Short mmCIF file of C-alpha atoms in Angstrom, two decimals:
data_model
loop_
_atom_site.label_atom_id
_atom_site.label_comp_id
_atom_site.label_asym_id
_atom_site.label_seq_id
_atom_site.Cartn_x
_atom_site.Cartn_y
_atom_site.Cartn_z
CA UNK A 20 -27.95 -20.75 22.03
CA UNK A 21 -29.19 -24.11 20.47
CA UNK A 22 -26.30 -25.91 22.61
CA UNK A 23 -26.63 -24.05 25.55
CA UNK A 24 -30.37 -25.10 25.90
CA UNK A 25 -29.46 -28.41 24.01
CA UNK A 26 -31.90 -30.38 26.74
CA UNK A 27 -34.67 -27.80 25.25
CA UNK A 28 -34.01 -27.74 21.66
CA UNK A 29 -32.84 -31.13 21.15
CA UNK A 30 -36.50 -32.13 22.72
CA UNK A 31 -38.20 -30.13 20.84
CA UNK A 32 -36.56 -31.64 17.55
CA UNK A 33 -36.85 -35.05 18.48
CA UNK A 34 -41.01 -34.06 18.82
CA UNK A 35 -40.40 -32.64 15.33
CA UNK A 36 -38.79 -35.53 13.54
CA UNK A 37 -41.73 -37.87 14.25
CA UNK A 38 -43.28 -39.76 11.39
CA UNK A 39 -47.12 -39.78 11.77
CA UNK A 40 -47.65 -43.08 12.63
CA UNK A 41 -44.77 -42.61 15.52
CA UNK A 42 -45.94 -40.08 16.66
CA UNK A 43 -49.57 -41.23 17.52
CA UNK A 44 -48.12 -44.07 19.67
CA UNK A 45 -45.71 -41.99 21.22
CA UNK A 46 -48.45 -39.34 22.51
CA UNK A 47 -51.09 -42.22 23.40
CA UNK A 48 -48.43 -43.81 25.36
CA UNK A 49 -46.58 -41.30 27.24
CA UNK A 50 -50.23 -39.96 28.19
CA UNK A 51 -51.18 -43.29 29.57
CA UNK A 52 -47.90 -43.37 31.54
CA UNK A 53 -47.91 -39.83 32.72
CA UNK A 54 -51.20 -40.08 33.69
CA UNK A 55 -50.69 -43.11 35.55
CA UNK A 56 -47.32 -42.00 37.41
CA UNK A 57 -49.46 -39.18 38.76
CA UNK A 58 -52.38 -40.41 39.91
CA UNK A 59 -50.80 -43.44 41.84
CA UNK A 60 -48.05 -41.75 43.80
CA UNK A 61 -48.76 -40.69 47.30
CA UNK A 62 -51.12 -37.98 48.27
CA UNK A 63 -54.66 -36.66 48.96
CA UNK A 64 -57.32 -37.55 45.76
CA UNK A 65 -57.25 -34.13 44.97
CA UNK A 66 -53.23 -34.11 44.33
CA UNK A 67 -53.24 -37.36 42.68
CA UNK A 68 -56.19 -35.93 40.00
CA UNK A 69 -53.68 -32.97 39.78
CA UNK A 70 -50.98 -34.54 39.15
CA UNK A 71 -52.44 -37.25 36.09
CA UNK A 72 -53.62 -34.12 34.24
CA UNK A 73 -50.30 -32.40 34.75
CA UNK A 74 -48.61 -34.74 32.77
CA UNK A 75 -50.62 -35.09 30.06
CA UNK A 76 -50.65 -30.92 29.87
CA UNK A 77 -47.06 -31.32 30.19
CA UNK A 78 -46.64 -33.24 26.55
CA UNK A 79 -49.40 -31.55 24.79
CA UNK A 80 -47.08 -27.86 25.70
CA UNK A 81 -44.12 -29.43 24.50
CA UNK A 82 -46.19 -30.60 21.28
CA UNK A 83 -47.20 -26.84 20.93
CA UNK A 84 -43.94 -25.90 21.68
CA UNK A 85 -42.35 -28.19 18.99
CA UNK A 86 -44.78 -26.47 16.19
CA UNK A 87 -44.91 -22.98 17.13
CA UNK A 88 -42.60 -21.63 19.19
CA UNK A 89 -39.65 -19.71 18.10
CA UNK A 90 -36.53 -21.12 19.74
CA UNK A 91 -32.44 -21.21 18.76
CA UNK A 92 -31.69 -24.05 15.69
CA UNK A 93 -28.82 -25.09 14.07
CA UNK A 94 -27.77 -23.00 11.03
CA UNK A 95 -26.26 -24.64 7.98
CA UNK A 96 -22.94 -24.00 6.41
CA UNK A 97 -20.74 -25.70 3.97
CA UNK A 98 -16.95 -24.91 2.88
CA UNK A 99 -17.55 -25.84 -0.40
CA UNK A 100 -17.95 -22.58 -2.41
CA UNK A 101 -18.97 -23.58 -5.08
CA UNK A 102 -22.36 -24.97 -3.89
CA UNK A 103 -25.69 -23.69 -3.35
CA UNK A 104 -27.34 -24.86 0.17
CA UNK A 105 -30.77 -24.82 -0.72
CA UNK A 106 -34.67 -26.19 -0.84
CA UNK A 107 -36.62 -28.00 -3.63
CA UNK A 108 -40.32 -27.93 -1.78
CA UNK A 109 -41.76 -25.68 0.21
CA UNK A 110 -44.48 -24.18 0.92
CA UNK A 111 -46.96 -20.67 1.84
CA UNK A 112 -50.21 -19.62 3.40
CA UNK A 113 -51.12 -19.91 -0.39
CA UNK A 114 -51.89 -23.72 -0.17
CA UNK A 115 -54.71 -25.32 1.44
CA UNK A 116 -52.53 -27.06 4.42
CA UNK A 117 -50.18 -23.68 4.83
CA UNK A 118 -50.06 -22.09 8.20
CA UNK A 119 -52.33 -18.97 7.96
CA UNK A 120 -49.84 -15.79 7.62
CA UNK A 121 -47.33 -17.61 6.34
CA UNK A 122 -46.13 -15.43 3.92
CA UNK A 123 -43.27 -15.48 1.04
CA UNK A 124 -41.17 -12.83 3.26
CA UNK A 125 -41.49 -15.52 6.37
CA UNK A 126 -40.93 -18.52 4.57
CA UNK A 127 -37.96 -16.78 3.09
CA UNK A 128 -36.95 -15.60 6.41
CA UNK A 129 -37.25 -19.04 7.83
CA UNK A 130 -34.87 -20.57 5.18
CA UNK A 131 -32.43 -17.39 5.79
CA UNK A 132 -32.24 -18.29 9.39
CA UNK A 133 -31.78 -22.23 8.90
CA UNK A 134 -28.69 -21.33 6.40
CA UNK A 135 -30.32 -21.84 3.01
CA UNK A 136 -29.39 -19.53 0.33
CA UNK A 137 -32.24 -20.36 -1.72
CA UNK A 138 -35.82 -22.24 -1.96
CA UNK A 139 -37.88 -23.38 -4.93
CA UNK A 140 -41.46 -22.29 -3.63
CA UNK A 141 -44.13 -25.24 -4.63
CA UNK A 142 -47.74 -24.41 -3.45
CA UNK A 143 -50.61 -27.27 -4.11
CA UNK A 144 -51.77 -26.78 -7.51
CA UNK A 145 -50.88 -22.88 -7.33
CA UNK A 146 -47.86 -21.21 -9.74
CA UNK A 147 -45.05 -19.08 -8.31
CA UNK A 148 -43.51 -17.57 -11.12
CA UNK A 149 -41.41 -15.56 -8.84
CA UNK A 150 -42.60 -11.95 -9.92
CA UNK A 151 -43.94 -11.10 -6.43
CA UNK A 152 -41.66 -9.00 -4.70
CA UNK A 153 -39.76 -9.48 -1.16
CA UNK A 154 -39.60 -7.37 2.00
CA UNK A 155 -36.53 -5.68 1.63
CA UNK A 156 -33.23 -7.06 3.05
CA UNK A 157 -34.44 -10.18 1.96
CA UNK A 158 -31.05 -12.22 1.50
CA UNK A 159 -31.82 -15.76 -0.04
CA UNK A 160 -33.92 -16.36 -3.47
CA UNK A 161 -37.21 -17.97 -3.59
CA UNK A 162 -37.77 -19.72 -6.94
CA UNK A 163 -40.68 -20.35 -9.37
CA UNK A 164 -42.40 -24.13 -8.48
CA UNK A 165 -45.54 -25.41 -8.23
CA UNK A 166 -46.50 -28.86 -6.47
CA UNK A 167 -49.13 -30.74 -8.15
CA UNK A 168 -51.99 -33.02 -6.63
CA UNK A 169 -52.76 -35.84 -9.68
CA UNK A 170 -53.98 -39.39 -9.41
CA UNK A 171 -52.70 -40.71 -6.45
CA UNK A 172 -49.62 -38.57 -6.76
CA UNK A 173 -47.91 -35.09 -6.20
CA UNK A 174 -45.59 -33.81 -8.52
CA UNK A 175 -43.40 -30.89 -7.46
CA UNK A 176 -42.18 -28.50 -10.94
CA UNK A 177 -39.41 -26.30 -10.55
CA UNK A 178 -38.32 -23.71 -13.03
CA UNK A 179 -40.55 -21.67 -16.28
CA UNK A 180 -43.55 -23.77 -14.62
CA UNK A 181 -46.83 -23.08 -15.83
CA UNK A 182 -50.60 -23.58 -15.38
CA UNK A 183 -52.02 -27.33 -16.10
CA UNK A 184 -55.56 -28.63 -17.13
CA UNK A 185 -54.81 -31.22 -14.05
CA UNK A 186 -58.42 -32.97 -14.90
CA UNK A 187 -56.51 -34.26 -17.78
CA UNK A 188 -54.29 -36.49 -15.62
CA UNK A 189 -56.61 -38.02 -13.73
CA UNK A 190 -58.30 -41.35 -13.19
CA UNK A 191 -55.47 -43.89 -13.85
CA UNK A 192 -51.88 -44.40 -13.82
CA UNK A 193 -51.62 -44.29 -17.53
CA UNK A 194 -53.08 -40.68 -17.98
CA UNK A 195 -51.34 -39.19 -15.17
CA UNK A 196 -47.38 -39.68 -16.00
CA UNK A 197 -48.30 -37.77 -19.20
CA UNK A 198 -48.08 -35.11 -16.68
CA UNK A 199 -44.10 -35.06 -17.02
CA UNK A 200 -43.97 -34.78 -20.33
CA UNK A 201 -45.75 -31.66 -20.32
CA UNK A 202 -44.21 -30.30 -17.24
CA UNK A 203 -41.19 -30.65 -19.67
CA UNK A 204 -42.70 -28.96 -22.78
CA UNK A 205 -42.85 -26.14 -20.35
CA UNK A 206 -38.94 -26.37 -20.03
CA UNK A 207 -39.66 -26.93 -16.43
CA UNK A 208 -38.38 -30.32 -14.06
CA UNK A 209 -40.79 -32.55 -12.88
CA UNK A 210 -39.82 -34.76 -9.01
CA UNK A 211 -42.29 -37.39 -7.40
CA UNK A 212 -42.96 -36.37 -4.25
CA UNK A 213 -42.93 -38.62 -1.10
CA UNK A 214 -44.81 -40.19 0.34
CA UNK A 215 -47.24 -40.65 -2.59
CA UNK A 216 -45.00 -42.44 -5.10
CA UNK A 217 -43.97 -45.16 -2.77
CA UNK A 218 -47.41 -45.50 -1.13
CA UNK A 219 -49.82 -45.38 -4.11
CA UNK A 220 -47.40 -46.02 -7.12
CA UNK A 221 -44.54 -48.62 -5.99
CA UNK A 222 -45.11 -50.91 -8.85
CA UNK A 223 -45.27 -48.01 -11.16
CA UNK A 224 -41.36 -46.21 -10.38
CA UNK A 225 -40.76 -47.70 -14.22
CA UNK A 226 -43.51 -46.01 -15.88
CA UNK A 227 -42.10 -42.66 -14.54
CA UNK A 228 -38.78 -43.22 -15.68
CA UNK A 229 -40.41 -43.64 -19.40
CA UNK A 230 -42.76 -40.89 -19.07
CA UNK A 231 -39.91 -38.55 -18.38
CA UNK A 232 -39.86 -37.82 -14.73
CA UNK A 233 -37.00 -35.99 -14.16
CA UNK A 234 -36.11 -37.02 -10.09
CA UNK A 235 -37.64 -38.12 -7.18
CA UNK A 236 -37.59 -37.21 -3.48
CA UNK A 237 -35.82 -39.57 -1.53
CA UNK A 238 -36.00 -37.58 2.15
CA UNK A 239 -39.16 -35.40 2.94
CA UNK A 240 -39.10 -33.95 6.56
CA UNK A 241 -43.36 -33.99 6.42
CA UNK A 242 -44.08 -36.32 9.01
CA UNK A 243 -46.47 -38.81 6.92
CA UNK A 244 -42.74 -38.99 4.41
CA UNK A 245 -40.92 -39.95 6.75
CA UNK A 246 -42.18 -43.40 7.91
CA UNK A 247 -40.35 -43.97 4.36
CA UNK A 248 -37.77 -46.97 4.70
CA UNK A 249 -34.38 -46.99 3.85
CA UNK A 250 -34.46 -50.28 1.68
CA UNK A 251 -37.60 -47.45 -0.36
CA UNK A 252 -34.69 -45.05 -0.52
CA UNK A 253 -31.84 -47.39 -1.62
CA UNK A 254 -34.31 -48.87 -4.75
CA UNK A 255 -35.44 -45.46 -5.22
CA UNK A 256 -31.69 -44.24 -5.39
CA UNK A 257 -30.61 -47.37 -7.57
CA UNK A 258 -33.03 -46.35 -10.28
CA UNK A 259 -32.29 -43.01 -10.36
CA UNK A 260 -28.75 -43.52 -10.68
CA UNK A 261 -29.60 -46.07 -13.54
CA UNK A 262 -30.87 -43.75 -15.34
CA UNK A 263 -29.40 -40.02 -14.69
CA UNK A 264 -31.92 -38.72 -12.56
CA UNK A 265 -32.37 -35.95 -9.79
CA UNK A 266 -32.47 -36.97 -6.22
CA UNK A 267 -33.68 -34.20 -3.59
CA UNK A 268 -34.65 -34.05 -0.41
CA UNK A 269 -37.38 -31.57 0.77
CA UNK A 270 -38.16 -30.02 3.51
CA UNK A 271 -41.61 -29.64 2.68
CA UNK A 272 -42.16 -26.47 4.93
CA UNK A 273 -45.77 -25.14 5.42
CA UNK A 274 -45.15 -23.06 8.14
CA UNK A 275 -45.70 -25.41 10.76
CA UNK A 276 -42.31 -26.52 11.61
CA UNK A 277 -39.33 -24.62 13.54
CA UNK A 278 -35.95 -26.68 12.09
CA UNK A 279 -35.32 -28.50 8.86
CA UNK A 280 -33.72 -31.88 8.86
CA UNK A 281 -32.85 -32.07 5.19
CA UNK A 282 -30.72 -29.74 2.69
CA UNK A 283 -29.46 -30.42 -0.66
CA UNK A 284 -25.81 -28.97 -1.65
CA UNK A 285 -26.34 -27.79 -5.58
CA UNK A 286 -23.63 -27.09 -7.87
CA UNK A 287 -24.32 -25.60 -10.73
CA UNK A 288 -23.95 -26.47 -14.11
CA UNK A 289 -24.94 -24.40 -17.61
CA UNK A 290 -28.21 -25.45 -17.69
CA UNK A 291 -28.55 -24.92 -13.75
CA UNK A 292 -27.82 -27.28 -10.91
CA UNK A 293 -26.26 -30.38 -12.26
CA UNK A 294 -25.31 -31.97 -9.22
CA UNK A 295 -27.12 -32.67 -6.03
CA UNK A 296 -25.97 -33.91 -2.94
CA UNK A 297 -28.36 -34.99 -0.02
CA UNK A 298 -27.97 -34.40 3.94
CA UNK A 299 -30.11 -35.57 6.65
CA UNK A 300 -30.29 -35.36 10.01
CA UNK A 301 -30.50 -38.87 11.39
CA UNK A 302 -32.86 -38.51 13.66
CA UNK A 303 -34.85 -38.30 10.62
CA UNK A 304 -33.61 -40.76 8.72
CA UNK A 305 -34.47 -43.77 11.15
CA UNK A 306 -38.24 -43.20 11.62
CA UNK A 307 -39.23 -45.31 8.64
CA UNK A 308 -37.04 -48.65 9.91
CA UNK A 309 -38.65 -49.06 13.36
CA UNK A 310 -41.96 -50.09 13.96
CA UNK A 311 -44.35 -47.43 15.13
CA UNK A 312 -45.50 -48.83 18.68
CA UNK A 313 -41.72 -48.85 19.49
CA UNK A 314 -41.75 -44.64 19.39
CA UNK A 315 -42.47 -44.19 23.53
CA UNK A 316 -38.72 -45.92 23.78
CA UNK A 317 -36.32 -45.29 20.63
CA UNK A 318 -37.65 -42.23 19.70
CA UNK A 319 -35.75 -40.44 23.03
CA UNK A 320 -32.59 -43.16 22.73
CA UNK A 321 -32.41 -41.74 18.97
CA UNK A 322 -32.69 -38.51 19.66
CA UNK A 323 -29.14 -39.26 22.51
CA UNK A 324 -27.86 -40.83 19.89
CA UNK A 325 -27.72 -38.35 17.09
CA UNK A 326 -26.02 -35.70 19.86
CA UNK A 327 -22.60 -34.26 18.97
CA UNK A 328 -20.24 -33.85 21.69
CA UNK A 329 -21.35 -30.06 22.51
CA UNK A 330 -24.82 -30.84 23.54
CA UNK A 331 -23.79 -33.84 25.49
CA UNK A 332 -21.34 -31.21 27.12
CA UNK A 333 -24.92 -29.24 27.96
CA UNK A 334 -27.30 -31.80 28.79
CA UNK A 335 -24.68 -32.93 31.61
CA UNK A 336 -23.83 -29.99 32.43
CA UNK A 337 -27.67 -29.09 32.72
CA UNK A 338 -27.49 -32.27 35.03
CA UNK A 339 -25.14 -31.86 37.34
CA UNK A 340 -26.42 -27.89 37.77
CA UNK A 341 -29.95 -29.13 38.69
CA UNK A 342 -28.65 -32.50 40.72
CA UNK A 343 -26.58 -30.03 43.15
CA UNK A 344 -29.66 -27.27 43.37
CA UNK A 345 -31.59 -30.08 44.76
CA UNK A 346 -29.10 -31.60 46.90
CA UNK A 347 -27.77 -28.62 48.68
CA UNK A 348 -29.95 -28.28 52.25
CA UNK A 349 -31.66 -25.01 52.74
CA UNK A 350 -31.62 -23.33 55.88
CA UNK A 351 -34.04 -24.13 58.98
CA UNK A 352 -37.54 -22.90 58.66
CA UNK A 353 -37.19 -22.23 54.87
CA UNK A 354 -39.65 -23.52 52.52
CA UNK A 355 -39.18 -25.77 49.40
CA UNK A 356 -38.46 -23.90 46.35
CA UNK A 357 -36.57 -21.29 45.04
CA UNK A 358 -34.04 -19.66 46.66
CA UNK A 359 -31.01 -21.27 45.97
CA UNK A 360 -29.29 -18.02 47.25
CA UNK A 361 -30.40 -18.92 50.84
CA UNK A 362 -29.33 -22.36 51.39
CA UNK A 363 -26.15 -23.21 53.79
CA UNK A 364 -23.94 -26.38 53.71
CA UNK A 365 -24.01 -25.55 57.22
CA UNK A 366 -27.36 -26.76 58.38
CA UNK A 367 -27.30 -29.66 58.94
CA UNK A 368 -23.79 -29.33 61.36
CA UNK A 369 -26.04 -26.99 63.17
CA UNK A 370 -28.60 -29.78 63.16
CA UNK A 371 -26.83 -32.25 64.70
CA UNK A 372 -24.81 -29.59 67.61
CA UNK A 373 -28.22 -29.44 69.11
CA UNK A 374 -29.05 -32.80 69.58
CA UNK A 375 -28.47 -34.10 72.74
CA UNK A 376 -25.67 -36.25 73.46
CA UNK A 377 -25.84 -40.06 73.45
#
């Protein structure tokens, strides 16, 4: 279904897949424009006034569309058996920005459906220890996290995570990498989360690594993370592999999205999952590498761009279907519209019998 509406869902993703800043010149823009196209082609004032508010209308559905309707996406699979496809962030109604309803059986389902097998659940400053039970059939696991907000930071903890005084990490730099350390007392892993490390603590990457930080996020699918570079990424991934550290991506789920464009591939080790590979869509991966007022322009070439050959199969087939609805003549006396049943190829021979001869 997701390539046989490919025009549809690969729209709707490219809307998804918008850093912030991205996406605030892309809707100021294409309202402008849309606006404008309608209100200066031909007609009477009150079909031009129609038409620049149709536009508009047009993108904010399509925005609505992108966050909350249900629609076919791309499940994941790997043929490597011996991994785990799964989630290090994510999140329920249970923190402040969750979508209301949101539950642990829907964010569970959600995963399920994208192809995860399992999903560390990290709520702002509020423990899942993983006692609270499932709806039944439930097929993936959802495991204990917790995402901390600290000085100018968030720090996801995965594992035997526990509750924090978090007003002892506060106010500087200095007092709140202590935080690792005793997100490691707790036998639990500690990750700086994007975009806050790179934004508020770029200067600082070092001081994690002595405090005992145990990974970072280098690909977070929120759209504020993912204005974040790939020369970010490559330091970020230099210093992790310089000193034996996790690298994740996130999804960062709150209930708001429809399709993931990260996954991690996990294989476990005997003191859990010892090695972590990273996938991205690239779609994703671009935003942070092109300045923002470019968005109206690259933001659809990237989205052609990052098609495989099945949905370029469907968008032209999509193409030629609606080119020939609109070419073939209808018959005499019938109104535009539907009714593609009714039209003739022979119209227009009839047409031009009855005119009179020259």
């Amino acid at each position: 279904m997701y390539v046989a509406l490919a025009p549809f869902s690969n729209t709707l993703d490219a809307l998804t897949f918008f850093s912030a800043a991205r996406a605030v010149w892309a809707v100021v823009v294409w309202i402008l424009v849309l606006a404008a196209w309608g209100a200066f082609r031909a007609g009477t004032r009150r079909q031009r006034i129609v038409r620049a508010l149709a536009g508009p209308l047009m993108l904010l559905v399509l925005g609505l569309a992108a966050v909350f309707l249900p629609r076919p996406v791309p499940r994941l699979t790997t043929p490597d058996s011996g991994a785990t496809i799964i989630d290090y962030h994510a999140h329920t109604q249970a923190s402040h920005d969750g979508r209301p309803g949101w539950t642990l059986g829907k964010l569970a389902a959600w995963h399920e459906r994208q192809g995860f097998e399992a999903s560390y659940v990290t709520d702002h400053n509020i423990v899942y220890d993983g006692s609270l039970p499932l709806p039944p059939g439930t097929a993936i696991n959802l495991l204990p996290g917790v995402e901390w907000s600290v000085y100018g930071q968030h720090v996801v903890a995965i594992g035997p995570v526990e509750a924090l005084p978090r007003d002892s990490f506060g106010g500087s730099t200095q007092r709140m990498v202590r935080i690792f350390a005793a997100i490691e007392r707790q036998g639990a892993i500690s990750i700086a989360s994007l975009p806050e490390y790179w934004r508020n603590h770029r200067d600082d990457l070092g001081a994690f690594v002595i405090a005992g930080v145990d990974g970072f996020e280098i690909v977070n699918c929120a759209p504020k993370a993912l204005s974040f570079p790939a020369a970010g990424r490559s330091e970020v991934l230099a210093l992790a592999a310089g000193h034996n550290l996790l690298v994740v991506g996130a999804s960062d789920n709150h209930g708001w999205g429809q399709v993931t464009c990260v996954w991690n591939l996990s294989h476990p080790g005997a003191q859990g999952f010892h090695t972590n590979r990273v996938f991205a869509r690239s779609l994703a991966m671009v935003q942070g590498d092109w300045l923002p007022w470019t968005a109206p322009v690259t933001q659809p070439w990237f989205m052609f761009r990052s098609l495989g050959w099945s949905e370029r199969a469907s968008w032209l087939t999509w193409v030629v279907v609606i080119l020939l609805y609109r070419a073939m003549p209808r018959r005499q006396g019938q109104s535009a519209g539907l009714g593609i049943l009714a039209r003739s190829l022979g119209v227009r021979r009839k047409a031009a019998s009855d005119e009179p001869p020259v």
